[in-house]
CSV table of C-alpha atoms and ligand atoms in Angstrom, one decimal:
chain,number,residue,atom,x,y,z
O,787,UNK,CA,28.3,-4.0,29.7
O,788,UNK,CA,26.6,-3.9,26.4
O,789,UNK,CA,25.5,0.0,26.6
O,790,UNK,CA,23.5,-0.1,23.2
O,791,UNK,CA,21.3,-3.3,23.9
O,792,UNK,CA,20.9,-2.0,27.3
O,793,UNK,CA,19.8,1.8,25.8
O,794,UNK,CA,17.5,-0.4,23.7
O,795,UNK,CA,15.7,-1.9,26.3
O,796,UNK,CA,15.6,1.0,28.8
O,797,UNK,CA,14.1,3.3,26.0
O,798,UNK,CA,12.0,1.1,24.0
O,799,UNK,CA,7.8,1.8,23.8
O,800,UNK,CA,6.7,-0.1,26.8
O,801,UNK,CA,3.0,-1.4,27.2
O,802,UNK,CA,0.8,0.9,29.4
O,803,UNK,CA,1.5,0.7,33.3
O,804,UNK,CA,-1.6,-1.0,34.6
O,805,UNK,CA,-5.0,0.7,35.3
O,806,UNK,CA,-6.6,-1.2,38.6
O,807,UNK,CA,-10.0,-0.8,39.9
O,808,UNK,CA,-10.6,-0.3,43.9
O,809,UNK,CA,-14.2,-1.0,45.3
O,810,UNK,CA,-13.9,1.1,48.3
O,811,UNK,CA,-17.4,1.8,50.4
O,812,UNK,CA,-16.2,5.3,51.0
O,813,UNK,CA,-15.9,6.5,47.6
O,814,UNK,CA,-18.5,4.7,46.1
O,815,UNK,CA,-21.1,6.0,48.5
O,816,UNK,CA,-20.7,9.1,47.0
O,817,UNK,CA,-20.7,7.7,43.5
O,818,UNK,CA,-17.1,8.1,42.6
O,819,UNK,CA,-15.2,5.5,40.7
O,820,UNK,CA,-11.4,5.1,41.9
O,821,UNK,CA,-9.0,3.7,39.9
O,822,UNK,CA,-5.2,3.3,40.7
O,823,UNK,CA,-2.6,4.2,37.9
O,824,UNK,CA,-0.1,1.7,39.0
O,825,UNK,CA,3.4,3.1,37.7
O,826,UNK,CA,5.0,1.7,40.8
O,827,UNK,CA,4.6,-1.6,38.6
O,828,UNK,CA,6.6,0.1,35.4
O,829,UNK,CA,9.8,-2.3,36.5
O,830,UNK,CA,7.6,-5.2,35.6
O,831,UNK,CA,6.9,-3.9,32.2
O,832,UNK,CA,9.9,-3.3,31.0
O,833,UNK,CA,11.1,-6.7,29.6
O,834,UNK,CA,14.5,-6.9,31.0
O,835,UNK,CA,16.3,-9.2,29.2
O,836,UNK,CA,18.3,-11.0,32.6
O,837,UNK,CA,20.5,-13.2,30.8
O,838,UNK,CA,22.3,-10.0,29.4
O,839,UNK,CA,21.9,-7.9,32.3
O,840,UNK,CA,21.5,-10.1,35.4
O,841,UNK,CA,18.9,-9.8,38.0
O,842,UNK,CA,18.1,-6.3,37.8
O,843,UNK,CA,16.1,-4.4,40.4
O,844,UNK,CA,14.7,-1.3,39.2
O,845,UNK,CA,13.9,0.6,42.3
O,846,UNK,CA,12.8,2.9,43.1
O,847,UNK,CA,10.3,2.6,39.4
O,848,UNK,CA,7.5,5.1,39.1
O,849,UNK,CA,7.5,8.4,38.1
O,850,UNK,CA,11.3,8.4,38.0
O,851,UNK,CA,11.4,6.5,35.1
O,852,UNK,CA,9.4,8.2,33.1
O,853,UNK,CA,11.5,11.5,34.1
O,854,UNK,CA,14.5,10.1,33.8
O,855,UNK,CA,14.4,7.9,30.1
O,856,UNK,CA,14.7,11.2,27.8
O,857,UNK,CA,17.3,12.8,29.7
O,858,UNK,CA,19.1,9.7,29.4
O,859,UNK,CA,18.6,9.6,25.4
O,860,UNK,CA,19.8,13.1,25.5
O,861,UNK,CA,22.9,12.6,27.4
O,862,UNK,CA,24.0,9.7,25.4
O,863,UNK,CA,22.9,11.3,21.9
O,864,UNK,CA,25.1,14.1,22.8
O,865,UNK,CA,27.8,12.0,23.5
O,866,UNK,CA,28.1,12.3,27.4
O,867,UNK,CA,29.4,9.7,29.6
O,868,UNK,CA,29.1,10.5,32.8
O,869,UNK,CA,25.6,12.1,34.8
O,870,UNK,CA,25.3,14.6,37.6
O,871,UNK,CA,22.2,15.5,39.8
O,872,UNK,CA,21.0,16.5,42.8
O,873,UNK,CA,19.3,15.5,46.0
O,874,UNK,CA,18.6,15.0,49.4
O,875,UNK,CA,19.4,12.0,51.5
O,876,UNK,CA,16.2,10.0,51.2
O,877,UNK,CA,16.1,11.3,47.0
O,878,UNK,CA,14.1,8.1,45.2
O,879,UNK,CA,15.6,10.5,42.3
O,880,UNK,CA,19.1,9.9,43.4
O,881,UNK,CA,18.8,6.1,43.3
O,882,UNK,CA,16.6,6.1,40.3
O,883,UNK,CA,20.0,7.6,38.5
O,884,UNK,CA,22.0,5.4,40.0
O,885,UNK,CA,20.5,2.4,38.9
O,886,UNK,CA,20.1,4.1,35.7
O,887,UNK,CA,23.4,4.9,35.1
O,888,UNK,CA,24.1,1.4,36.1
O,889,UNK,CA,22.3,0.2,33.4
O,890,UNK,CA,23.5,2.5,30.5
O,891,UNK,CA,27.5,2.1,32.0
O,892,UNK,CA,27.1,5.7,32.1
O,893,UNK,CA,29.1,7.2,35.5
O,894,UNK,CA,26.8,9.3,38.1
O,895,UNK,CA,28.0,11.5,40.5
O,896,UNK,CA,25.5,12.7,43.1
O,897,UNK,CA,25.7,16.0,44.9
O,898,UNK,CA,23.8,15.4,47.9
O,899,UNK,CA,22.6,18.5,49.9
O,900,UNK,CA,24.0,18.3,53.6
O,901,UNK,CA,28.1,18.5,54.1
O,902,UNK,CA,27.4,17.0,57.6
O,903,UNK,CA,26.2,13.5,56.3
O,904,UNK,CA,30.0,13.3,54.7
O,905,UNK,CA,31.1,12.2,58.3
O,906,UNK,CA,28.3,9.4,59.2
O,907,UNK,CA,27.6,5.9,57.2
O,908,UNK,CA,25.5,6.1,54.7
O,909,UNK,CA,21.8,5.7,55.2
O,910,UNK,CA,20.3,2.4,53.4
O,911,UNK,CA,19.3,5.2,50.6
O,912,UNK,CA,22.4,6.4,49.7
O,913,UNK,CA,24.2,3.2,50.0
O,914,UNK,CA,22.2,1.8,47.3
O,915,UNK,CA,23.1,4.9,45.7
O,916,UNK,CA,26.9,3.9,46.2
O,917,UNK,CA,26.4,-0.1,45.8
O,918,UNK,CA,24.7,1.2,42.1
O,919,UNK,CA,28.4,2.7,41.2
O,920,UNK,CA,27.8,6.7,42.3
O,921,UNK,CA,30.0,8.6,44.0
O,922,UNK,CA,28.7,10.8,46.8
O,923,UNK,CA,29.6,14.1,47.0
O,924,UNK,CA,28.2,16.5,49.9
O,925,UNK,CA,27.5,19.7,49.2
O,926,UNK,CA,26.8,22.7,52.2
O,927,UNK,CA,22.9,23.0,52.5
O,928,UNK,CA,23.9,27.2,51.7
O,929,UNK,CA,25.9,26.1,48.6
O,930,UNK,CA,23.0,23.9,47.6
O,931,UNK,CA,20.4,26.3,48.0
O,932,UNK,CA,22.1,28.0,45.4
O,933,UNK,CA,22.8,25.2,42.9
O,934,UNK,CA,20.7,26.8,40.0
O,935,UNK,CA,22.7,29.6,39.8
O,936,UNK,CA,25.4,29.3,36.5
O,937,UNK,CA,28.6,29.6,38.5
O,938,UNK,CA,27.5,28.4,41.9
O,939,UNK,CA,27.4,25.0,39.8
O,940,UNK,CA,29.8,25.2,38.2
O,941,UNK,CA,32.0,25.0,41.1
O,942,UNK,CA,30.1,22.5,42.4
O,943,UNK,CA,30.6,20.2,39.4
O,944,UNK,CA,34.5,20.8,38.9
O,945,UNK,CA,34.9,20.0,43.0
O,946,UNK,CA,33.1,16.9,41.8
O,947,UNK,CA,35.8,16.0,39.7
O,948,UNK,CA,32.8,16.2,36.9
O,949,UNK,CA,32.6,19.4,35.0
O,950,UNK,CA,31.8,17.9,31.8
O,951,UNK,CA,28.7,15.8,33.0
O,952,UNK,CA,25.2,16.1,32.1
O,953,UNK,CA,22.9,17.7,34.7
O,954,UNK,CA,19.9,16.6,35.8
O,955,UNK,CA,18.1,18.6,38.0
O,956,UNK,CA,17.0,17.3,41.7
O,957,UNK,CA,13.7,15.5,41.1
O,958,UNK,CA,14.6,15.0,37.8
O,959,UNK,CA,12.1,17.9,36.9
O,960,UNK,CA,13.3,19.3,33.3
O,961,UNK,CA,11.7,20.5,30.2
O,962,UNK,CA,12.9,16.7,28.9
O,963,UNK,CA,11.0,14.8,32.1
O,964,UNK,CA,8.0,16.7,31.3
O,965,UNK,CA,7.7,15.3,28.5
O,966,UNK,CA,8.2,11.8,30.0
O,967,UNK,CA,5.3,12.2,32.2
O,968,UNK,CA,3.0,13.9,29.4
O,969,UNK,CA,3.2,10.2,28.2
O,970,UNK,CA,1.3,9.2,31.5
O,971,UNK,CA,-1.3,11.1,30.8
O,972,UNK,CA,-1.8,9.7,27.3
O,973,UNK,CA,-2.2,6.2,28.7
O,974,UNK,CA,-5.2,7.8,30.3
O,975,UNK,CA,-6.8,9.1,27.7
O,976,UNK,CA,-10.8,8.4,27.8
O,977,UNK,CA,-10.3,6.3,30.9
O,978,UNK,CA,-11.3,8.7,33.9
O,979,UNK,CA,-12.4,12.7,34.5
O,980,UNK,CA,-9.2,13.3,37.3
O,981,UNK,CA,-6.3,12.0,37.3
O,982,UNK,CA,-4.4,12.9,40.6
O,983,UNK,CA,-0.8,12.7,41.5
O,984,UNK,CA,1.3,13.8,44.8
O,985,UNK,CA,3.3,16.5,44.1
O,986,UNK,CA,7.1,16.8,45.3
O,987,UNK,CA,8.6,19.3,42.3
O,988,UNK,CA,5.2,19.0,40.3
O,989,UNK,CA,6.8,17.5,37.4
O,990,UNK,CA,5.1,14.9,36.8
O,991,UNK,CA,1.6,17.1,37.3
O,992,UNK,CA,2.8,19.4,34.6
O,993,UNK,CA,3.8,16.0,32.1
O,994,UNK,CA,0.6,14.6,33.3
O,995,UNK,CA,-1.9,17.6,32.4
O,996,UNK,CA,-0.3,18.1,29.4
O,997,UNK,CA,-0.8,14.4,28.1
O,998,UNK,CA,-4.3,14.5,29.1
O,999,UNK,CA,-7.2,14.8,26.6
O,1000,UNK,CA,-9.2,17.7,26.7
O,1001,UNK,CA,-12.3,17.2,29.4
O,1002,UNK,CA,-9.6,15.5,31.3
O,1003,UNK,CA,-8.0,17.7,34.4
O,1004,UNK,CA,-5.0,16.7,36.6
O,1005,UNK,CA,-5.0,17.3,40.7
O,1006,UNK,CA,-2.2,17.7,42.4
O,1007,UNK,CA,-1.6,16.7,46.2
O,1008,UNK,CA,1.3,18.5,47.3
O,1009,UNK,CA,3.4,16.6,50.1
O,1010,UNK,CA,5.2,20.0,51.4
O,1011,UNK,CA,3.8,23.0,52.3
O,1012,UNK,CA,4.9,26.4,50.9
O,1013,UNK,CA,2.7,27.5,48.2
O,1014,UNK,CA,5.3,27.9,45.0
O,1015,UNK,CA,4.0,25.2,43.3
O,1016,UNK,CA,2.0,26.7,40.7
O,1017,UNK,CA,4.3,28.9,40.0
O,1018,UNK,CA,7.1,26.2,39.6
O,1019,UNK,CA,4.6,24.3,37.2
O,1020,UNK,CA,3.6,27.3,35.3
O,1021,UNK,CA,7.3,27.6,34.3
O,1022,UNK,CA,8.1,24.3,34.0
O,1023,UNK,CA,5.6,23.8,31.8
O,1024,UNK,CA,6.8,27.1,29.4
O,1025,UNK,CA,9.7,25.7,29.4
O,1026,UNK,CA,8.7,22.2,28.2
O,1027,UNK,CA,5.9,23.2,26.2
O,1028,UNK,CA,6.3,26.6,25.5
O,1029,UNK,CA,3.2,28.0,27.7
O,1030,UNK,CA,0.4,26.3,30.0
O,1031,UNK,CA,-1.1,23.2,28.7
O,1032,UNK,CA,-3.8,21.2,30.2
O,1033,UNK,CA,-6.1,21.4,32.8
O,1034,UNK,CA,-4.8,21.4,36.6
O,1035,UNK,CA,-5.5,22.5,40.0
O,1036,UNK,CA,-3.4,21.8,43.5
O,1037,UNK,CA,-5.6,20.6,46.6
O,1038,UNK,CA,-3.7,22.1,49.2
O,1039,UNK,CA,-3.4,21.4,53.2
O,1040,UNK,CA,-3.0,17.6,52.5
O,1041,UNK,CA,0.9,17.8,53.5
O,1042,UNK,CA,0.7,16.1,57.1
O,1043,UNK,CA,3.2,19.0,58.4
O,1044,UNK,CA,5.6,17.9,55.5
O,1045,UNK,CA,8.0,16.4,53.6
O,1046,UNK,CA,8.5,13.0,54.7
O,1047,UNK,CA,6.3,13.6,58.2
O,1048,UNK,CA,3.6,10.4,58.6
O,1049,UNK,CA,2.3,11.5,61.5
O,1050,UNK,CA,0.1,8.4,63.4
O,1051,UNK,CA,-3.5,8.8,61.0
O,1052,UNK,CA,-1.8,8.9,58.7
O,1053,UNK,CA,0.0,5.9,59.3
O,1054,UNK,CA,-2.9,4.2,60.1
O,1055,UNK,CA,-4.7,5.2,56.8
O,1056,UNK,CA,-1.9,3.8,54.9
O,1057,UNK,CA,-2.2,0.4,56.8
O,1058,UNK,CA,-5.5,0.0,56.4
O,1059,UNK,CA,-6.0,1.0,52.3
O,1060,UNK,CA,-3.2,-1.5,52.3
O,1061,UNK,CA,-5.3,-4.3,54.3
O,1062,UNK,CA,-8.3,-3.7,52.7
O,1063,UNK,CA,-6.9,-3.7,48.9
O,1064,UNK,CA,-3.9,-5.1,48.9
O,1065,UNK,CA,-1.8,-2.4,47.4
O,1066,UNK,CA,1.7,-1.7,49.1
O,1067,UNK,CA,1.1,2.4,50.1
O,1068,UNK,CA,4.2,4.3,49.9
O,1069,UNK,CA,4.4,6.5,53.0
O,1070,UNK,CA,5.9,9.7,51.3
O,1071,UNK,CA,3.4,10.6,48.8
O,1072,UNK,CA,1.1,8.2,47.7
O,1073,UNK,CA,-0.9,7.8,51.1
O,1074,UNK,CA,-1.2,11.6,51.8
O,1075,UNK,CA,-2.6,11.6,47.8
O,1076,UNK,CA,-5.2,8.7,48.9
O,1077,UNK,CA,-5.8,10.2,51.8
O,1078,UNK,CA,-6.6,13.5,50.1
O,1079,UNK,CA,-9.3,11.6,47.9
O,1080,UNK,CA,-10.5,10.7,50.6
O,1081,UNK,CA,-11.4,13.3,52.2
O,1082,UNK,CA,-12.0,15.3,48.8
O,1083,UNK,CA,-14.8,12.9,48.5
O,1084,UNK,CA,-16.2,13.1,51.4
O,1085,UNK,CA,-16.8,17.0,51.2
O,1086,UNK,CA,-18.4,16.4,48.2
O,1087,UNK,CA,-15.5,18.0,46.3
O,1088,UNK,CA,-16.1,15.3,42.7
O,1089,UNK,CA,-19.7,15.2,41.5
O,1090,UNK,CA,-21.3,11.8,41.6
O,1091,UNK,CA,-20.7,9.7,38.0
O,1092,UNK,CA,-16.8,11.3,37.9
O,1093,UNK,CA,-13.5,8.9,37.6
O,1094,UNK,CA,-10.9,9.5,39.6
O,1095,UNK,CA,-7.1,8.0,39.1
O,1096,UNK,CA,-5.1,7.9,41.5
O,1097,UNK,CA,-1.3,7.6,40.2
O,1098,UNK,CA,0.8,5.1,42.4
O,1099,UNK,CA,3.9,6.8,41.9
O,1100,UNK,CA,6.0,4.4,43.7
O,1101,UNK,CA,6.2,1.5,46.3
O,1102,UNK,CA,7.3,1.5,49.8
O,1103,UNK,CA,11.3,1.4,50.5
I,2321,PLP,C1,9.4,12.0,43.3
I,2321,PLP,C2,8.1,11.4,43.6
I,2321,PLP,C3,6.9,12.1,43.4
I,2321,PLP,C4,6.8,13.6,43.1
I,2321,PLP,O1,7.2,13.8,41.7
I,2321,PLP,P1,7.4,15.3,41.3
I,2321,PLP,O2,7.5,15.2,39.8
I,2321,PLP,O3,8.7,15.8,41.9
I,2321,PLP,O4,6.3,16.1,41.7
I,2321,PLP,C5,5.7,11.4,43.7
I,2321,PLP,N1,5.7,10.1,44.1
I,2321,PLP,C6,6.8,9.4,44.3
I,2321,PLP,C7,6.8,8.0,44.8
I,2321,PLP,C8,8.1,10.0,44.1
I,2321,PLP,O5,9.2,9.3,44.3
């Protein structure tokens, strides 16, 4: 595998993601223009060239891909060959890396939180995972839990047979992704008034704000409840930028019971924004972020006249 060309094409300026308008009834009654930020398209324009590469398939694309591309220049400026991170069994971050290190021929280990999946086949997640060249290794949810901490991975890493590898934190969310996403919000410059994104780690909220112009404010839909999110931004952010930049706020109570729940409205919500517009709805975050405009704009919650973005983070597994 030609690493070089391939670094070349992975990291090269790529056109804007596209910017699509919805006519939906329900927003429009209340005079609020939606528009949908489609990053789950990003695969499309990136021009792969498949005579050197093969066929590639870049799922999961999205917000993952903007996280991940400067932590990949990093590691391979510093010389690394080899990539660890973190995450659960369903992690679109875990395959994103996978594919990524693919790509780049750089190894990937994944630490995957839950010892008790070592004994069961692998789900169609971390297969692809596997099929992409990563080796699995599962770590005790307490010793996962505590996976920050200097020496807790550090363990972890040399168990992995990878001590030396570049670590990407689960999500991806690092001082480096931030700055990945801050690029999305530059592509939206003088287009809407909100942009709004679900929220896992709130990464790509804190890139986001930070890219937006002035007058321009960031939502974020959280998909689990808890309530540390702001916090977690708020540092993220200092650590990416040095202190809070941007305008954001969290709508809160949109999480459905949680991460990964689609309880039956829900499901039916997604189905039908699907029918009526023809946009594939990923389950995990993106419907409970439509949904949450929804209902946002039903209580009145944007003034009429205001622009609203929704950011399709990714497509349906
Ligand atoms: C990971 C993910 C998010 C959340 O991104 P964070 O930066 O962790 O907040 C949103 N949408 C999709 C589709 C994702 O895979």
């Amino acid at each position: 595998m030609n690493r070089p060309a391939n670094l070349d094409v992975l990291l090269q300026p790529r056109p804007p993601s596209p910017l699509q308008e919805i006519h939906d009834e329900r927003f429009e009654r209340h005079g609020v223009r939606l528009l949908l930020k489609r990053d789950d398209l990003i695969h499309s324009t990136i021009p792969w060239d498949t005579d050197l590469f093969g066929p590639v398939d870049l799922y999961p694309p999205g917000n993952k891909w903007r996280k991940l591309a400067p932590n990949l220049r990093a590691a391979l400026a510093a010389g690394h060959g080899r990539l660890a991170t973190f995450g659960g069994a369903y992690s679109n971050h875990l395959r994103a890396t996978a594919a990524a290190g693919r790509l780049l021929g750089l190894e990937t280990v994944g630490l995957v939180r839950g010892d008790e999946l070592a004994d069961r086949p692998l789900n169609d997640s971390l297969a692809r995972c596997a099929a992409d060249g990563m080796r699995l290794c599962f770590v005790t949810r307490a010793e996962y839990r505590r996976k920050a901490e200097p020496e807790v991975l550090a363990r972890l890493l040399a168990a992995a047979g990878a001590p030396d590898a570049y670590v990407v934190p689960e999500g991806g969310s690092n001082a480096l992704a931030l700055t990945g996403c801050a690029e999305l919000g530059r592509e939206l410059r003088g287009l809407c008034d909100v942009a709004a994104v679900a929220c896992g780690t709130g990464g790509t909220l804190a890139g986001l704000a930070a890219g937006l112009a002035p007058g321009q404010s960031a939502l974020g839909v959280p998909v689990l409840a808890g309530g540390f999110l702001g916090a977690e931004i708020r540092s993220l952010q200092a650590a990416a930028f040095g202190g809070p930049v941007g305008s954001w706020t969290l709508a809160e109570g949109y999480d459905h019971g949680g991460y990964a729940r689609v309880p039956r409205p829900l499901e039916a919500f997604a189905a039908d924004f699907e029918a009526r517009h023809g946009v594939p709805v990923e389950r995990i975050y993106v419907a409970k972020l439509l949904w949450a405009l929804e209902a946002l704009t039903a209580t009145g919650a944007f003034s009429p006249g205001t622009t609203v973005t929704a950011v399709v983070t990714g497509r349906p597994y």
